[in-house]
């Protein structure tokens, strides 16, 4: 997503092409994860925590694969609008901040995946709140712009903001599943 954002905000085609190419690798890795997990279910007969781990691995691979798709959507939008940046100059700061926050959530998720301890869902959900607020801010800016943005720009911006919001949400969902592996119960949603 960091590379997709840089390509989006600077109209650098080599960056967006790399994101699009990398998405195919992410899809393949998600497939392999699911195949491995299904093989473990068939051959190992896991119980309790082991079963939670296998099921979570399948779900997490699906969510992470979706995160790759969302980064690809950002890159594809940048590619479609090239050589013009898809994000108007007045909204560059909000998109840069959404990307920074989303990537930070994702990096934190990487640490959680490496060493789940439980309780990480709440921390990531709190960090995701900033992305949600920026998403609303961008939509408000588009809706209230005077003069209004051209329709294509408004549509691109609304979709792009949604991609960033969903990217962070997918990471939070994976953290929730990892908390489930550790605790044995699904954590409650934090208050909004």
mmCIF file of C-alpha atoms in Angstrom:
data_model
loop_
_atom_site.group_PDB
_atom_site.id
_atom_site.type_symbol
_atom_site.label_atom_id
_atom_site.label_comp_id
_atom_site.label_asym_id
_atom_site.label_seq_id
_atom_site.Cartn_x
_atom_site.Cartn_y
_atom_site.Cartn_z
ATOM 1 C CA UNK A 1 0.000 0.000 0.000
ATOM 2 C CA UNK A 2 2.905 2.353 0.677
ATOM 3 C CA UNK A 3 4.183 1.845 -2.863
ATOM 4 C CA UNK A 4 0.682 2.143 -4.335
ATOM 5 C CA UNK A 5 0.185 5.424 -2.494
ATOM 6 C CA UNK A 6 3.485 6.838 -3.614
ATOM 7 C CA UNK A 7 2.590 5.960 -7.201
ATOM 8 C CA UNK A 8 -0.895 7.415 -6.737
ATOM 9 C CA UNK A 9 0.246 10.729 -5.306
ATOM 10 C CA UNK A 10 3.236 11.240 -7.602
ATOM 11 C CA UNK A 11 1.913 9.612 -10.808
ATOM 12 C CA UNK A 12 4.943 7.295 -11.019
ATOM 13 C CA UNK A 13 3.949 4.406 -13.308
ATOM 14 C CA UNK A 14 6.792 2.033 -12.345
ATOM 15 C CA UNK A 15 5.569 1.976 -8.725
ATOM 16 C CA UNK A 16 1.977 1.174 -9.599
ATOM 17 C CA UNK A 17 3.043 -1.534 -12.041
ATOM 18 C CA UNK A 18 5.097 -3.189 -9.284
ATOM 19 C CA UNK A 19 2.069 -3.197 -6.951
ATOM 20 C CA UNK A 20 -0.089 -4.779 -9.639
ATOM 21 C CA UNK A 21 2.561 -7.452 -10.255
ATOM 22 C CA UNK A 22 3.041 -8.103 -6.532
ATOM 23 C CA UNK A 23 -0.678 -8.699 -6.058
ATOM 24 C CA UNK A 24 -0.440 -11.889 -8.128
ATOM 25 C CA UNK A 25 2.265 -13.169 -5.741
ATOM 26 C CA UNK A 26 0.104 -12.374 -2.717
ATOM 27 C CA UNK A 27 -2.797 -14.277 -4.292
ATOM 28 C CA UNK A 28 -0.565 -17.306 -4.857
ATOM 29 C CA UNK A 29 0.709 -17.225 -1.268
ATOM 30 C CA UNK A 30 -2.863 -17.023 0.071
ATOM 31 C CA UNK A 31 -3.778 -20.059 -2.023
ATOM 32 C CA UNK A 32 -0.794 -21.994 -0.691
ATOM 33 C CA UNK A 33 -1.711 -21.063 2.883
ATOM 34 C CA UNK A 34 -5.245 -22.338 2.418
ATOM 35 C CA UNK A 35 -4.017 -25.569 0.790
ATOM 36 C CA UNK A 36 -1.557 -26.150 3.647
ATOM 37 C CA UNK A 37 -4.229 -25.474 6.283
ATOM 38 C CA UNK A 38 -6.697 -27.834 4.596
ATOM 39 C CA UNK A 39 -3.998 -30.489 4.406
ATOM 40 C CA UNK A 40 -3.349 -30.094 8.136
ATOM 41 C CA UNK A 41 -7.063 -30.461 8.854
ATOM 42 C CA UNK A 42 -7.193 -33.647 6.804
ATOM 43 C CA UNK A 43 -3.994 -35.230 8.091
ATOM 44 C CA UNK A 44 -3.452 -33.991 11.648
ATOM 45 C CA UNK A 45 -6.931 -33.886 13.231
ATOM 46 C CA UNK A 46 -6.125 -30.743 15.257
ATOM 47 C CA UNK A 47 -8.084 -29.918 18.399
ATOM 48 C CA UNK A 48 -8.840 -26.748 20.401
ATOM 49 C CA UNK A 49 -6.073 -24.159 19.978
ATOM 50 C CA UNK A 50 -4.534 -25.982 17.015
ATOM 51 C CA UNK A 51 -7.887 -25.992 15.250
ATOM 52 C CA UNK A 52 -8.367 -22.291 16.023
ATOM 53 C CA UNK A 53 -4.919 -21.622 14.568
ATOM 54 C CA UNK A 54 -5.662 -23.484 11.335
ATOM 55 C CA UNK A 55 -9.033 -21.805 10.852
ATOM 56 C CA UNK A 56 -7.499 -18.408 11.640
ATOM 57 C CA UNK A 57 -4.705 -19.028 9.139
ATOM 58 C CA UNK A 58 -7.277 -19.611 6.409
ATOM 59 C CA UNK A 59 -9.242 -16.493 7.345
ATOM 60 C CA UNK A 60 -6.111 -14.368 7.767
ATOM 61 C CA UNK A 61 -4.755 -15.416 4.373
ATOM 62 C CA UNK A 62 -8.066 -14.413 2.824
ATOM 63 C CA UNK A 63 -8.015 -11.003 4.534
ATOM 64 C CA UNK A 64 -4.369 -10.341 3.680
ATOM 65 C CA UNK A 65 -5.052 -11.330 0.080
ATOM 66 C CA UNK A 66 -7.883 -8.784 0.102
ATOM 67 C CA UNK A 67 -5.458 -6.144 1.399
ATOM 68 C CA UNK A 68 -3.279 -6.844 -1.635
ATOM 69 C CA UNK A 69 -6.329 -6.435 -3.868
ATOM 70 C CA UNK A 70 -7.091 -3.066 -2.276
ATOM 71 C CA UNK A 71 -3.520 -1.860 -2.852
ATOM 72 C CA UNK A 72 -3.858 -3.075 -6.444
ATOM 73 C CA UNK A 73 -7.087 -1.069 -6.816
ATOM 74 C CA UNK A 74 -5.217 2.051 -5.695
ATOM 75 C CA UNK A 75 -2.440 1.310 -8.191
ATOM 76 C CA UNK A 76 -4.895 0.589 -10.997
ATOM 77 C CA UNK A 77 -6.663 3.903 -10.408
ATOM 78 C CA UNK A 78 -3.303 5.696 -10.548
ATOM 79 C CA UNK A 79 -2.471 3.879 -13.785
ATOM 80 C CA UNK A 80 -5.833 4.772 -15.362
ATOM 81 C CA UNK A 81 -5.366 8.489 -14.632
ATOM 82 C CA UNK A 82 -1.697 8.673 -15.633
ATOM 83 C CA UNK A 83 -0.070 11.117 -16.348
ATOM 84 C CA UNK A 84 -2.458 13.170 -14.213
ATOM 85 C CA UNK A 85 -2.499 12.341 -10.486
ATOM 86 C CA UNK A 86 -5.842 10.770 -9.516
ATOM 87 C CA UNK A 87 -5.967 12.713 -6.245
ATOM 88 C CA UNK A 88 -6.440 16.496 -6.442
ATOM 89 C CA UNK A 89 -3.729 18.562 -4.741
ATOM 90 C CA UNK A 90 -6.247 19.734 -2.123
ATOM 91 C CA UNK A 91 -6.654 16.158 -0.837
ATOM 92 C CA UNK A 92 -3.070 14.861 -1.083
ATOM 93 C CA UNK A 93 -2.384 15.392 2.623
ATOM 94 C CA UNK A 94 -5.452 13.384 3.687
ATOM 95 C CA UNK A 95 -4.541 10.495 1.384
ATOM 96 C CA UNK A 96 -0.917 10.537 2.517
ATOM 97 C CA UNK A 97 -2.110 10.384 6.143
ATOM 98 C CA UNK A 98 -4.607 7.585 5.398
ATOM 99 C CA UNK A 99 -1.810 5.609 3.784
ATOM 100 C CA UNK A 100 0.610 6.289 6.655
ATOM 101 C CA UNK A 101 -1.959 5.137 9.211
ATOM 102 C CA UNK A 102 -3.026 2.105 7.171
ATOM 103 C CA UNK A 103 0.557 1.008 6.605
ATOM 104 C CA UNK A 104 1.316 1.476 10.328
ATOM 105 C CA UNK A 105 -1.659 -0.740 11.188
ATOM 106 C CA UNK A 106 -0.372 -3.320 8.715
ATOM 107 C CA UNK A 107 3.171 -3.194 10.125
ATOM 108 C CA UNK A 108 1.784 -3.663 13.639
ATOM 109 C CA UNK A 109 -0.220 -6.608 12.321
ATOM 110 C CA UNK A 110 3.004 -8.156 11.015
ATOM 111 C CA UNK A 111 4.401 -8.055 14.559
ATOM 112 C CA UNK A 112 1.191 -9.581 15.910
ATOM 113 C CA UNK A 113 1.309 -12.388 13.353
ATOM 114 C CA UNK A 114 4.919 -13.140 14.323
ATOM 115 C CA UNK A 115 4.119 -13.241 18.048
ATOM 116 C CA UNK A 116 0.409 -13.101 18.959
ATOM 117 C CA UNK A 117 -0.100 -12.286 22.622
ATOM 118 C CA UNK A 118 -3.793 -11.422 22.780
ATOM 119 C CA UNK A 119 -5.224 -7.958 23.233
ATOM 120 C CA UNK A 120 -3.784 -6.721 19.958
ATOM 121 C CA UNK A 121 -7.210 -6.335 18.364
ATOM 122 C CA UNK A 122 -8.113 -3.345 20.519
ATOM 123 C CA UNK A 123 -4.837 -1.571 19.777
ATOM 124 C CA UNK A 124 -5.228 -2.037 16.043
ATOM 125 C CA UNK A 125 -8.913 -1.087 16.134
ATOM 126 C CA UNK A 126 -7.954 2.164 17.857
ATOM 127 C CA UNK A 127 -5.357 2.927 15.195
ATOM 128 C CA UNK A 128 -7.943 2.149 12.505
ATOM 129 C CA UNK A 129 -10.212 4.860 13.948
ATOM 130 C CA UNK A 130 -7.914 7.519 12.453
ATOM 131 C CA UNK A 131 -8.262 5.968 8.989
ATOM 132 C CA UNK A 132 -12.042 5.926 9.428
ATOM 133 C CA UNK A 133 -12.020 9.622 10.393
ATOM 134 C CA UNK A 134 -9.886 10.531 7.376
ATOM 135 C CA UNK A 135 -12.214 8.534 5.130
ATOM 136 C CA UNK A 136 -15.163 10.591 6.373
ATOM 137 C CA UNK A 137 -13.135 13.811 6.037
ATOM 138 C CA UNK A 138 -12.332 13.056 2.384
ATOM 139 C CA UNK A 139 -15.950 12.214 1.578
ATOM 140 C CA UNK A 140 -17.096 15.439 3.265
ATOM 141 C CA UNK A 141 -14.504 17.452 1.325
ATOM 142 C CA UNK A 142 -15.705 15.982 -1.956
ATOM 143 C CA UNK A 143 -19.357 16.499 -1.113
ATOM 144 C CA UNK A 144 -18.902 20.091 0.045
ATOM 145 C CA UNK A 145 -16.351 21.289 -2.530
ATOM 146 C CA UNK A 146 -17.185 24.628 -4.087
ATOM 147 C CA UNK A 147 -16.772 24.558 -6.992
ATOM 148 C CA UNK A 148 -17.501 20.821 -7.091
ATOM 149 C CA UNK A 149 -14.909 18.385 -8.315
ATOM 150 C CA UNK A 150 -15.491 16.930 -11.771
ATOM 151 C CA UNK A 151 -17.588 13.755 -11.476
ATOM 152 C CA UNK A 152 -14.724 11.415 -12.443
ATOM 153 C CA UNK A 153 -12.416 12.974 -9.832
ATOM 154 C CA UNK A 154 -15.120 12.780 -7.152
ATOM 155 C CA UNK A 155 -15.798 9.120 -7.950
ATOM 156 C CA UNK A 156 -12.084 8.257 -7.969
ATOM 157 C CA UNK A 157 -11.515 10.025 -4.655
ATOM 158 C CA UNK A 158 -14.524 8.369 -3.000
ATOM 159 C CA UNK A 159 -13.442 4.914 -4.166
ATOM 160 C CA UNK A 160 -9.806 5.476 -3.228
ATOM 161 C CA UNK A 161 -10.776 6.622 0.262
ATOM 162 C CA UNK A 162 -12.879 3.478 0.629
ATOM 163 C CA UNK A 163 -9.950 1.281 -0.441
ATOM 164 C CA UNK A 164 -7.774 2.755 2.309
ATOM 165 C CA UNK A 165 -10.544 2.410 4.889
ATOM 166 C CA UNK A 166 -11.123 -1.247 3.959
ATOM 167 C CA UNK A 167 -7.360 -1.954 3.911
ATOM 168 C CA UNK A 168 -7.057 -0.969 7.562
ATOM 169 C CA UNK A 169 -10.281 -2.814 8.445
ATOM 170 C CA UNK A 170 -8.910 -6.053 6.989
ATOM 171 C CA UNK A 171 -5.799 -5.774 9.169
ATOM 172 C CA UNK A 172 -7.961 -5.234 12.251
ATOM 173 C CA UNK A 173 -10.030 -8.283 11.335
ATOM 174 C CA UNK A 174 -6.888 -10.440 11.189
ATOM 175 C CA UNK A 175 -5.821 -9.147 14.625
ATOM 176 C CA UNK A 176 -9.250 -10.051 15.992
ATOM 177 C CA UNK A 177 -8.828 -13.613 14.739
ATOM 178 C CA UNK A 178 -5.347 -13.832 16.251
ATOM 179 C CA UNK A 179 -6.720 -12.713 19.612
ATOM 180 C CA UNK A 180 -9.249 -15.533 19.222
ATOM 181 C CA UNK A 181 -6.418 -18.041 18.764
ATOM 182 C CA UNK A 182 -4.723 -16.882 21.959
ATOM 183 C CA UNK A 183 -7.787 -16.410 24.181
ATOM 184 C CA UNK A 184 -10.181 -18.981 22.793
ATOM 185 C CA UNK A 185 -12.989 -16.419 22.565
ATOM 186 C CA UNK A 186 -13.667 -13.722 20.016
ATOM 187 C CA UNK A 187 -12.871 -10.271 21.465
ATOM 188 C CA UNK A 188 -15.652 -7.719 21.793
ATOM 189 C CA UNK A 189 -15.764 -4.807 19.402
ATOM 190 C CA UNK A 190 -14.320 -1.680 21.021
ATOM 191 C CA UNK A 191 -16.815 1.141 21.570
ATOM 192 C CA UNK A 192 -16.924 3.724 18.789
#
